[in-house]
Coordinates of C-alpha atoms and ligand atoms in Angstrom, one line a residue:
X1 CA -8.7 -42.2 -5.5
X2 CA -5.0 -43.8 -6.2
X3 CA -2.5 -41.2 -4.8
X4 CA 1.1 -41.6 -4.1
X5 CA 1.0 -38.8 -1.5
X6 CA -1.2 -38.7 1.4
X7 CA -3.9 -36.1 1.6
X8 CA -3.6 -33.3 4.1
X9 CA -5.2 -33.8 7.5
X10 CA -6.9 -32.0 10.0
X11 CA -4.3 -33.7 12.6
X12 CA -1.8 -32.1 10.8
X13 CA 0.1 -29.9 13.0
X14 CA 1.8 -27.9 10.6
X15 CA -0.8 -28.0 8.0
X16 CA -3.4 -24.6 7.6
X17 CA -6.2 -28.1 8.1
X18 CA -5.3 -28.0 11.6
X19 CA -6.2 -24.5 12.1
X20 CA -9.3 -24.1 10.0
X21 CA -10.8 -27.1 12.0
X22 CA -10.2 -25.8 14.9
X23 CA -10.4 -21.9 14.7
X24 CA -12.1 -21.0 11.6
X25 CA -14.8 -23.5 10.8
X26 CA -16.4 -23.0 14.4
X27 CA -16.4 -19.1 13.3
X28 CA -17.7 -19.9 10.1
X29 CA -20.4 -21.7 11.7
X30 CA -21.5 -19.1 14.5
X31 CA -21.1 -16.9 11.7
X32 CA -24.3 -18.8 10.2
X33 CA -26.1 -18.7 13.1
X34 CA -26.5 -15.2 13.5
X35 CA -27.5 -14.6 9.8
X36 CA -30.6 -17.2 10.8
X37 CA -31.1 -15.1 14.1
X38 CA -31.2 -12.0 11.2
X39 CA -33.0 -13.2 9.4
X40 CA -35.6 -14.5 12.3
X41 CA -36.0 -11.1 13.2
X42 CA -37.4 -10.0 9.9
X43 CA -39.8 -12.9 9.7
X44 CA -43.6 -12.7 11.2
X45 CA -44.4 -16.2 9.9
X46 CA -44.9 -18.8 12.8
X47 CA -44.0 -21.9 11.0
X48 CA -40.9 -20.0 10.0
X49 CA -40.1 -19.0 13.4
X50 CA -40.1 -22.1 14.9
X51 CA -38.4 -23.8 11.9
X52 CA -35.5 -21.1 11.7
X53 CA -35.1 -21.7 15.7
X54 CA -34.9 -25.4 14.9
X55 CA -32.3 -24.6 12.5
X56 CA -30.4 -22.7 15.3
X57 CA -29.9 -25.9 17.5
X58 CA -28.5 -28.0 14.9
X59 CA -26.0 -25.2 13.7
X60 CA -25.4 -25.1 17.5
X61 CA -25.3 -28.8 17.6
X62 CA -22.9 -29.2 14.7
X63 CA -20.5 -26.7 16.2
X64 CA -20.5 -28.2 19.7
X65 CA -19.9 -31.7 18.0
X66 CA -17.1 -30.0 15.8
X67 CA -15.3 -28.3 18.3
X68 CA -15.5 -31.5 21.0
X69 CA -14.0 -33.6 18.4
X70 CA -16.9 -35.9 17.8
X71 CA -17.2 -37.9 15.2
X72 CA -18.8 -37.2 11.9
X73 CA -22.3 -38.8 12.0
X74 CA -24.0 -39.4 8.4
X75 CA -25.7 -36.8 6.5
X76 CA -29.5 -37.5 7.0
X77 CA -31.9 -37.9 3.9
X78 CA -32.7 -34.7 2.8
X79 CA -34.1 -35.7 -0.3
X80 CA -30.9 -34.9 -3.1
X81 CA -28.8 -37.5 -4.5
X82 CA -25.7 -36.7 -3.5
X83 CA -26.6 -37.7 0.3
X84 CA -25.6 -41.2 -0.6
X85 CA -22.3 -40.8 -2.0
X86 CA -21.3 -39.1 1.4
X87 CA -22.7 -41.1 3.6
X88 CA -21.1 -44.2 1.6
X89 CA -17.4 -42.8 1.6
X90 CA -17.8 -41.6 5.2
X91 CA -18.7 -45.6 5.8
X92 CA -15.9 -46.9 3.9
X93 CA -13.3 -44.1 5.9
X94 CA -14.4 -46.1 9.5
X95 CA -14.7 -43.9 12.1
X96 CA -13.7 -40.4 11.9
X97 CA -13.4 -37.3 14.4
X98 CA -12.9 -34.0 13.1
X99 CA -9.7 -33.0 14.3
X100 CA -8.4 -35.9 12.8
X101 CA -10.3 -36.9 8.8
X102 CA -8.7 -36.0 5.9
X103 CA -9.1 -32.2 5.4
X104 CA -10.7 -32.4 1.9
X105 CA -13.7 -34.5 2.1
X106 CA -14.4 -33.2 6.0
X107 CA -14.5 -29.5 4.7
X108 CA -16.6 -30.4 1.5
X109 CA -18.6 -32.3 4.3
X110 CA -19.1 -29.6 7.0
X111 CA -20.6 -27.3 4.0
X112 CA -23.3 -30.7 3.1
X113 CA -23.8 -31.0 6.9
X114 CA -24.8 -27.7 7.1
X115 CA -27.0 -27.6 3.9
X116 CA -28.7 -30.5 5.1
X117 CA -30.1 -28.8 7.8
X118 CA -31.6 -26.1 5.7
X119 CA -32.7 -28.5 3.0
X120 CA -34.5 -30.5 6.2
X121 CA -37.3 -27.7 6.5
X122 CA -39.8 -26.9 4.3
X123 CA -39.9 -22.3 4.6
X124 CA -35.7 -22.5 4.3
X125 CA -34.9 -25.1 1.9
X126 CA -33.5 -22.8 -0.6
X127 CA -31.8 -20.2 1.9
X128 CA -28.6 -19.5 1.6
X129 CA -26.9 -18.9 4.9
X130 CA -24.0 -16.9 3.4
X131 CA -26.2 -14.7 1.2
X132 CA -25.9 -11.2 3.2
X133 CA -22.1 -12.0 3.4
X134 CA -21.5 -12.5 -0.2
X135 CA -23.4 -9.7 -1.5
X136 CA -21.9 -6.9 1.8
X137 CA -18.2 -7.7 0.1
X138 CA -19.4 -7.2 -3.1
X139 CA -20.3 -4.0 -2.4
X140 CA -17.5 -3.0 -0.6
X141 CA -15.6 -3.0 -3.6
X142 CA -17.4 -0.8 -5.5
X143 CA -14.4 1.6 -6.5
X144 CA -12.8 -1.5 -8.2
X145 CA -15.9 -2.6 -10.1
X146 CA -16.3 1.1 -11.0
X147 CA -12.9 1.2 -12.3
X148 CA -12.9 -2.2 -14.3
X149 CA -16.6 -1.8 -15.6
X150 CA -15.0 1.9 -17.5
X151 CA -12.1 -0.6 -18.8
X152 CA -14.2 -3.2 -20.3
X153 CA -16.4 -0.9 -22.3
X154 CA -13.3 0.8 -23.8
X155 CA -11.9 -2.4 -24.5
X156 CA -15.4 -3.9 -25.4
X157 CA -16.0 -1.1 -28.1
X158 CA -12.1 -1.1 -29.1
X159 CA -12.3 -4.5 -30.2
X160 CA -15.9 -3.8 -31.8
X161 CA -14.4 -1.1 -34.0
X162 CA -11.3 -2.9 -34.3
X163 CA -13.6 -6.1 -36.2
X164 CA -14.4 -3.7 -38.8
X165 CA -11.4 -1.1 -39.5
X166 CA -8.2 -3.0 -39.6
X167 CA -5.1 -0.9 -38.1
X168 CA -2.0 0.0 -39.8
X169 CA -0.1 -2.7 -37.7
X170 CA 1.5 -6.2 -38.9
X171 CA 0.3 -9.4 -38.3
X172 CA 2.6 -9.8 -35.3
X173 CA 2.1 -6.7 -33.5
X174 CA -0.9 -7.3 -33.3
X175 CA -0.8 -10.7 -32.2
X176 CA 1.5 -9.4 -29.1
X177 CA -1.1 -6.9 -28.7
X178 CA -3.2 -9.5 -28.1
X179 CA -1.6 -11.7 -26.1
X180 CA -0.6 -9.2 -23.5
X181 CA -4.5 -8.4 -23.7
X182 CA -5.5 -11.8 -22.7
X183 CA -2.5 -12.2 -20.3
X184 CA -4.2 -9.3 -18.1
X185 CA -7.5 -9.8 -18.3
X186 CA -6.4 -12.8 -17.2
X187 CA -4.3 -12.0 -14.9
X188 CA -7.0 -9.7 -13.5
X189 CA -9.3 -12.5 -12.9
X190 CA -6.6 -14.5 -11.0
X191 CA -6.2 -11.8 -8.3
X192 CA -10.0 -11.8 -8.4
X193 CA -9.8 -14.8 -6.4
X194 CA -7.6 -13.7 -3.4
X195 CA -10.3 -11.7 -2.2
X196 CA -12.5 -14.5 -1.1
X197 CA -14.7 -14.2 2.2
X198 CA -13.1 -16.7 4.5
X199 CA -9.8 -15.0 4.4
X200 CA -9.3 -11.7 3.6
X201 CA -11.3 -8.3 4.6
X202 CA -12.4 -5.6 1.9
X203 CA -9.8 -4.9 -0.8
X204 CA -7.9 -1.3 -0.1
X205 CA -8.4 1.1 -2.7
X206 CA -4.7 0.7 -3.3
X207 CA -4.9 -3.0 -3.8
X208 CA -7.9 -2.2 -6.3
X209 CA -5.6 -0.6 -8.2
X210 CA -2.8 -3.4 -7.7
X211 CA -5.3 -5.4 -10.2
X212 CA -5.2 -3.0 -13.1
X213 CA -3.1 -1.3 -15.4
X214 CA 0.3 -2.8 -17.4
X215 CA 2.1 -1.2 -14.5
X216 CA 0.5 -2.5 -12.0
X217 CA 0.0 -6.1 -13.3
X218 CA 3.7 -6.1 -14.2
X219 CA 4.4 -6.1 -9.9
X220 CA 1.7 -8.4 -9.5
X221 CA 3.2 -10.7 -12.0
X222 CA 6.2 -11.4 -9.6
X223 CA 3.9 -13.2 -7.5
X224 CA 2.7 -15.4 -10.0
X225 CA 5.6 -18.6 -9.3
X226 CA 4.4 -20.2 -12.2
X227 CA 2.8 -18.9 -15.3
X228 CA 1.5 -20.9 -18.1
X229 CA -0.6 -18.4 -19.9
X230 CA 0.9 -18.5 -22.9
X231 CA 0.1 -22.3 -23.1
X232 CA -3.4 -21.4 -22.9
X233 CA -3.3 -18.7 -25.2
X234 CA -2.1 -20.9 -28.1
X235 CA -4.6 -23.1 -27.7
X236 CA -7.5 -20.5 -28.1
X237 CA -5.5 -18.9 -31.1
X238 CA -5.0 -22.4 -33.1
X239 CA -8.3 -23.0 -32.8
X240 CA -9.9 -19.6 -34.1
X241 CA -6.9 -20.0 -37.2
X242 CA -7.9 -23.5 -37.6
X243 CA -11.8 -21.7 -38.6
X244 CA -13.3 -24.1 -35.8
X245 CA -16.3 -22.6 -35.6
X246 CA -17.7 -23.5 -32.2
X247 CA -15.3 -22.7 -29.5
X248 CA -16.1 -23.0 -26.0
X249 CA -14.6 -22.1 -23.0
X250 CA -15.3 -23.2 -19.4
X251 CA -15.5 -21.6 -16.1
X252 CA -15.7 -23.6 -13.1
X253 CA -16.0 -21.3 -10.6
X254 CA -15.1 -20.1 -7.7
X255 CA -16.5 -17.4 -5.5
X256 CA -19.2 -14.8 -6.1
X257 CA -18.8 -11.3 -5.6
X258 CA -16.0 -9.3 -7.0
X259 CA -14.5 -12.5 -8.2
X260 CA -17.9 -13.2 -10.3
X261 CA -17.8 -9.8 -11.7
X262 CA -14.0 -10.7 -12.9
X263 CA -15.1 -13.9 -14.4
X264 CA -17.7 -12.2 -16.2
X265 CA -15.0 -9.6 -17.1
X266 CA -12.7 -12.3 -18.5
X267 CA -15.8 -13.8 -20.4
X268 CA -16.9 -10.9 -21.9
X269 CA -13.8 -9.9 -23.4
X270 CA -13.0 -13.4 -24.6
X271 CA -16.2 -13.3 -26.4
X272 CA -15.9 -9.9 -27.6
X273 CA -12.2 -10.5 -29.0
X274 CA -13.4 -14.0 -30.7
X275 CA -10.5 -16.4 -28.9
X276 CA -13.8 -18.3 -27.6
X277 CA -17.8 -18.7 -29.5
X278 CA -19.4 -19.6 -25.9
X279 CA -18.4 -19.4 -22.2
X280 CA -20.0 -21.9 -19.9
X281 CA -20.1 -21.0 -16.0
X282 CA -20.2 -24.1 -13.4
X283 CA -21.7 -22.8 -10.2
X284 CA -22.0 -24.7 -6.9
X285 CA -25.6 -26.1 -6.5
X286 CA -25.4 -25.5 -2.1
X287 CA -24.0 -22.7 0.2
X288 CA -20.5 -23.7 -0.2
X289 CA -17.2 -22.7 1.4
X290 CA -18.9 -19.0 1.9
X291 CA -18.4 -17.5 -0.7
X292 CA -18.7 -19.4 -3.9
X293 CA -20.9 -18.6 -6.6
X294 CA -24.3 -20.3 -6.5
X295 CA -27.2 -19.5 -9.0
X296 CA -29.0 -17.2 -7.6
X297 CA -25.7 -14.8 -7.0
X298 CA -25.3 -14.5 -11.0
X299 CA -29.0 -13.2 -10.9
X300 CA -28.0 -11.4 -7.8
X301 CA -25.3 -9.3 -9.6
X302 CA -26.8 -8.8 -12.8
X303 CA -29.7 -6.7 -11.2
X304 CA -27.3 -4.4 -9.0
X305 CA -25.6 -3.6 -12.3
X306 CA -28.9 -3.0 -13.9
X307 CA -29.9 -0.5 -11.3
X308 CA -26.8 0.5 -10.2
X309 CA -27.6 3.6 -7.9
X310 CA -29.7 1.7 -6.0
X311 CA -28.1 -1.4 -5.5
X312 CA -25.3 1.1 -4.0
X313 CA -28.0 3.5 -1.9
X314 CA -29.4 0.8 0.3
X315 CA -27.2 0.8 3.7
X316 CA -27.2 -2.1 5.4
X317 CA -28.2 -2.4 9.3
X318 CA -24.4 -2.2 9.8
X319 CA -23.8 0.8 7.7
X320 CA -27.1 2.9 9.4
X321 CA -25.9 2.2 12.7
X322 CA -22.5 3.2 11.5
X323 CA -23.7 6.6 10.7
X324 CA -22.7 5.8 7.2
X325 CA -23.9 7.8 4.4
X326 CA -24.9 6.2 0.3
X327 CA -22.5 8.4 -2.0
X328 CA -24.1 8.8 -5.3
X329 CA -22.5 7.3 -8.3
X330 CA -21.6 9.6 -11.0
X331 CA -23.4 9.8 -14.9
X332 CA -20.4 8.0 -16.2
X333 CA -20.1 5.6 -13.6
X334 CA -23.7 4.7 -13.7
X335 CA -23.4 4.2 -17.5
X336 CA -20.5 2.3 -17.5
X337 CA -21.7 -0.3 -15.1
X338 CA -25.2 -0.4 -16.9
X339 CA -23.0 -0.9 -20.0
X340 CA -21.6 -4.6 -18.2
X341 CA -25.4 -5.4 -17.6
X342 CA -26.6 -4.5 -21.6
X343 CA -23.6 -6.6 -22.5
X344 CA -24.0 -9.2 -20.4
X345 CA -27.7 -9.9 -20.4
X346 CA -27.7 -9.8 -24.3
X347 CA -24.8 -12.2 -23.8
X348 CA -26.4 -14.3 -21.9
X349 CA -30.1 -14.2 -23.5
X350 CA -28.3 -15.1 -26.8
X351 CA -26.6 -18.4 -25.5
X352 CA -22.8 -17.2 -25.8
X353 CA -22.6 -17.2 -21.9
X354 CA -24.2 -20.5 -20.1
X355 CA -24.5 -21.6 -16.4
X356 CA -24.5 -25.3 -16.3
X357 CA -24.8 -26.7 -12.7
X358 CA -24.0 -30.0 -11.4
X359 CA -24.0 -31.3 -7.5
X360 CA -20.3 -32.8 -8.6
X361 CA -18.9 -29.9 -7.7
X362 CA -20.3 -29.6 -4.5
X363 CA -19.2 -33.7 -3.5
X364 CA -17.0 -34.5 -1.1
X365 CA -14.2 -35.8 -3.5
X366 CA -11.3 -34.5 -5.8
X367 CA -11.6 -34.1 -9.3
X368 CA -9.5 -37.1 -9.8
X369 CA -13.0 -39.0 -9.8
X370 CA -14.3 -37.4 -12.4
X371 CA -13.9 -39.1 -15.0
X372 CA -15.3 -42.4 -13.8
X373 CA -18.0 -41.5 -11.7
X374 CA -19.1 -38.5 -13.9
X375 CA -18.7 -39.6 -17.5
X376 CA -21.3 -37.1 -18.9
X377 CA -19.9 -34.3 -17.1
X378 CA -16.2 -35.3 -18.3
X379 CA -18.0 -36.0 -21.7
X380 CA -19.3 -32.2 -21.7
X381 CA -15.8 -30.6 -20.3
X382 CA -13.9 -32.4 -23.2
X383 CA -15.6 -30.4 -26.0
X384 CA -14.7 -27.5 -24.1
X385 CA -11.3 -25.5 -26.0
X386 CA -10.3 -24.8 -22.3
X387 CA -11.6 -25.4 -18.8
X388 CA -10.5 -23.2 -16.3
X389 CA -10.8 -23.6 -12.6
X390 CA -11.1 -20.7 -10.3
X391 CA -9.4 -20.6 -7.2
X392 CA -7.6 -22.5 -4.2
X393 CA -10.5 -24.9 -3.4
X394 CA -10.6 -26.3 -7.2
X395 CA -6.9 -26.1 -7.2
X396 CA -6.8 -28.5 -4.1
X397 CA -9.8 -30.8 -5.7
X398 CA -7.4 -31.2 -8.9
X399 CA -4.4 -32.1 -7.1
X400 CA -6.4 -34.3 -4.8
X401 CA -5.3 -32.3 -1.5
X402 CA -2.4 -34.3 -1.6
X403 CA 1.2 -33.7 0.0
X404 CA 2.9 -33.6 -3.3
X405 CA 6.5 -32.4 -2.8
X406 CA 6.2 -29.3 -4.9
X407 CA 8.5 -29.7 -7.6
X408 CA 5.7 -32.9 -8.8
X409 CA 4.7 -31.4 -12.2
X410 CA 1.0 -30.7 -12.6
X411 CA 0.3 -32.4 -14.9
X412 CA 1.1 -35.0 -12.9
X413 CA -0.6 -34.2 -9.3
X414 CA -4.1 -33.5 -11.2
X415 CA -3.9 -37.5 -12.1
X416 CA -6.9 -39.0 -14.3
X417 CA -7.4 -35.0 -15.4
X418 CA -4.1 -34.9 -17.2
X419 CA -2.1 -36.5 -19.7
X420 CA -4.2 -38.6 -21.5
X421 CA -7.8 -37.2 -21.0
X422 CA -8.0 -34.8 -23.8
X423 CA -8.9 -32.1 -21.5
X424 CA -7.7 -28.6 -21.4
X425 CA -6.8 -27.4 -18.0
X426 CA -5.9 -23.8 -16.9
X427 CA -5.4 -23.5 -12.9
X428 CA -6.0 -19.6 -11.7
X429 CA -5.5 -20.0 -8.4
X430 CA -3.9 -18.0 -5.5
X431 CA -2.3 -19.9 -2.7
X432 CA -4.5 -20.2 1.0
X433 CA -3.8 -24.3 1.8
X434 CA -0.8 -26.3 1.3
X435 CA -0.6 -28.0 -1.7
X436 CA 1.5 -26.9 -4.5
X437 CA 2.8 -28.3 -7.0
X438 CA 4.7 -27.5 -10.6
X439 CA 7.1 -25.3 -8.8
X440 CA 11.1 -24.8 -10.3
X441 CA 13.6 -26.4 -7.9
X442 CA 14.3 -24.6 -4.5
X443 CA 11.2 -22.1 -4.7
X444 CA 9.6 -23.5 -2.0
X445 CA 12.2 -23.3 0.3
X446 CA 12.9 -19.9 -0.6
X447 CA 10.0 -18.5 0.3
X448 CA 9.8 -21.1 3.0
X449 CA 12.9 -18.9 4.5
X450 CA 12.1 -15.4 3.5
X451 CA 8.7 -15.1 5.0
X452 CA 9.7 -13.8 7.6
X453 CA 7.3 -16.4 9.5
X454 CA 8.2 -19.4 11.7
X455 CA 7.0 -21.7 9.1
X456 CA 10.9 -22.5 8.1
X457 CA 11.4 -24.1 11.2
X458 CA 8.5 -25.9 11.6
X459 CA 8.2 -27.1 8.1
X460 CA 4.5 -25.6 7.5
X461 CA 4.4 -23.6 4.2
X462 CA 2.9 -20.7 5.9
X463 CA 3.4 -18.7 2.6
X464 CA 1.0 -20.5 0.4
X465 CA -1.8 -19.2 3.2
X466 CA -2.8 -16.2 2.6
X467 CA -3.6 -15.5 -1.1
X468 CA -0.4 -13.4 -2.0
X469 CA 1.4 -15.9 -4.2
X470 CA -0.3 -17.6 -7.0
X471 CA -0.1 -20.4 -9.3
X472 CA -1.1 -20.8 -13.1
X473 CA -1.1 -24.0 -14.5
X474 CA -1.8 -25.8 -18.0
X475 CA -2.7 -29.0 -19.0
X476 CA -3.0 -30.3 -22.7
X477 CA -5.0 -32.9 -22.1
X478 CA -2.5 -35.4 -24.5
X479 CA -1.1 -38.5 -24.2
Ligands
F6P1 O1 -7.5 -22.2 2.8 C1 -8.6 -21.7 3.3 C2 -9.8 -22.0 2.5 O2 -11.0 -21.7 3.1 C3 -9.8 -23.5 2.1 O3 -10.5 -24.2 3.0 C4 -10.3 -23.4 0.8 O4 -9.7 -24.3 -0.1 C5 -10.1 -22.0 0.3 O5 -9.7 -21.3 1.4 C6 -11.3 -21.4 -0.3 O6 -10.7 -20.5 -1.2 P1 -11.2 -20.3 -2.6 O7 -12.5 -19.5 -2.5 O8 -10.2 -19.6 -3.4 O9 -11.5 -21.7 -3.2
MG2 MG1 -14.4 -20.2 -2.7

């Protein structure tokens, strides 16, 4: 990659690299191995036994090498392609230790690392590590998903009813009407990302309803520093005036769970209100950062919506020994998730909602290599109306992890993905490394000096951390 700002390292004092090297990713890795250890004790299958202990020790080992500073040894064959390609750059970097690499690629490569030794065994090649995880949070948010999965069949059926009887409003009220539709439904599947496994703990009921209602989108909204939804909006609406008939729109996304469901959310209504023909989903294609979204975890939700009540009867371990008690859902609520799964299956058994994987998105690079060392992939996302990328670890793969000052427009930082490549970007993301970029003169600095944290002095941008400011960001894709 060209760059004219370095990348963020994990020697970086100030930098949130420096921390997750050290503190979070051994977590994240001991983490791992007691899921195995879980998972062990449910198993009566020898050769399982002694591969998941196997499995264990090099968890063990990886941590212990991590957490010594060691340097990153190469990814052994596991049999997938992308081996190579990691291997190769981690050649060309020269030796590297871990609390001193470049925070992008060593993070993307921890996650390989540890898929590799999964991938290595023959009974756990397909386990996911961070399954139990992903699907707990998930159901801890079950009033929010109750509450949303009521709003989308109103809006659903309102916009069904709406196809057929035209209202007595104009043209343009009911183009604002619109707009401010998409804007939250949108805006609903932005704050669907900050509640992503490696950060934050179960949502509140009161932050549950932070994400819906005008009301309550209107306060969020003053965390938004930058919004370009508008941009994206006019693009959808030209091309549905312009009688195109096939108009797709991309999710690359980001984390499964709660933010799945608001992806889905956002896809539903954006088929259901005709600004896009087909949605296609990018999942990750390994266990990656936690909680992103792999195949299996669109299956995964799909059949707790279908059977609802159970999905939210079975306690787990945790909950039993808790003492905790299943509380029924009610006729309506039952219905109204059941509702999402009728509308979404059909959805997706009819082609209008796709999931397309590709390793790309699980390589140790930014998305500034994309167009060269992807061409079919780049090929695929250019026919797309819009492409929008979920979350802060897409965010930091378009900007290239880079120490942009943060006034750099965007549509300069995301590089061979902007001006030029006659793609459509749309950046939902909410703020936990970093980079930023596209910000209005003296923003930074502001919140650099309000946040009531040391980072002022010591130059760290401790407010872009924790998921409570967020950035939305358009690209036209023109030269
Ligand atoms: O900043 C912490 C972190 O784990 C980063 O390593 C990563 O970019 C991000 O959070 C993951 O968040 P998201 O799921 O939004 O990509
Ligand atoms: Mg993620």
């Amino acid at each position: 990659d060209t760059f004219t700002a370095p990348q963020y390292s994990t020697s970086d004092a100030t930098s949130f690299a420096h921390t997750s090297a050290r503190s979070r990713w051994p977590i994240i890795i001991t983490q791992g191995i007691d899921d195995v250890h879980r998972s062990l004790h449910g198993t009566k299958d020898e050769a399982k036994i002694s591969e998941g202990k196997g499995i264990v020790a090099e968890l063990a080992r990886l941590k212990y090498e991590l957490q010594h500073d060691r340097e990153l040894t190469p990814i052994p064959d596991d049999g997938e392609r992308d081996v190579e390609a990691y291997n190769k750059e981690l050649a060309a970097r020269g030796p590297a230790k871990w609390h001193s690499v470049p925070w992008l690629y060593s993070e993307c490569y921890l996650y390989r690392r540890i898929a590799s030794i999964f991938k290595q065994t023959k009974h756990w090649r397909s386990y996911d590590v961070f399954a139990r995880q992903k699907i707990s949070t998930f159901k801890s948010s079950r009033p929010a998903v109750v509450e949303l999965a009521g709003r989308y069949q109103n809006i659903v059926t309102a916009l069904q009813q709406k196809k057929t009887a035209r209202g007595t409003e104009t043209q343009e009220q009911r183009e604002a009407a619109e707009k401010l539709l998409f804007t939250e439904m949108c805006e609903i599947c932005l704050w669907g990302n900050a509640t992503d496994l490696s950060l934050l703990t179960n949502l509140s009921y009161e932050d549950i309803q932070k994400l819906q209602g005008s009301e309550a989108r209107k306060a969020s909204e003053k965390n938004i520093l930058v919004n370009d939804l508008d941009n994206a909006f006019s693009v959808l609406t030209a091309a549905q005036e312009e009688g195109k008939k096939e108009r797709r729109v991309d999710i690359v996304l980001d984390n499964a769970g709660f933010e799945l469901f608001v992806d889905l959310i956002l896809a539903g209504y954006l088929l259901a209100s005709g600004l896009a023909t087909t949605v296609v989903f990018h999942p990750k294609s390994i266990p990656w950062f936690v909680s992103d979204v792999l195949p299996a975890d669109f299956g995964a939700l799909l059949s707790a919506l279908a059977d609802p009540q159970t999905f939210y009867s079975a306690l787990s371990e945790d909950e039993k020994q808790l003492g905790k008690e299943a509380v029924p859902l009610s006729d309506t609520e039952t219905a109204d998730l059941q509702f999402l799964f009728q509308d979404w299956s059909t959805l997706h058994a009819e082609g209008q909602m796709m999931l397309r994987p590709n390793d790309f998105w699980t390589a140790g690079g930014s998305y500034w290599r994309l167009p060269k060392t992807e061409p079919e992939l780049f090929e695929d996302l250019r026919e797309s109306e819009l492409v929008i990328f979920k979350g802060d670890l897409n965010y930091r793969k378009l900007v290239a992890d880079a120490a942009w000052q943060p006034t750099t427009p965007f549509t300069t930082a995301i590089g061979p993905m902007g001006p030029g490549s006659g793609l459509r970007v749309l950046a939902l993301r909410t703020c936990k490394a970093d980079v930023v970029v596209g910000l209005p003169e003296g923003v930074d600095e502001k919140l650099k000096a309000g946040g009531g944290d040391e980072g002022a002095d010591s130059g760290a941008r401790k407010w872009a951390w924790s998921g409570k400011w967020a950035v939305v960001q358009f690209s036209d894709g023109k030269a």
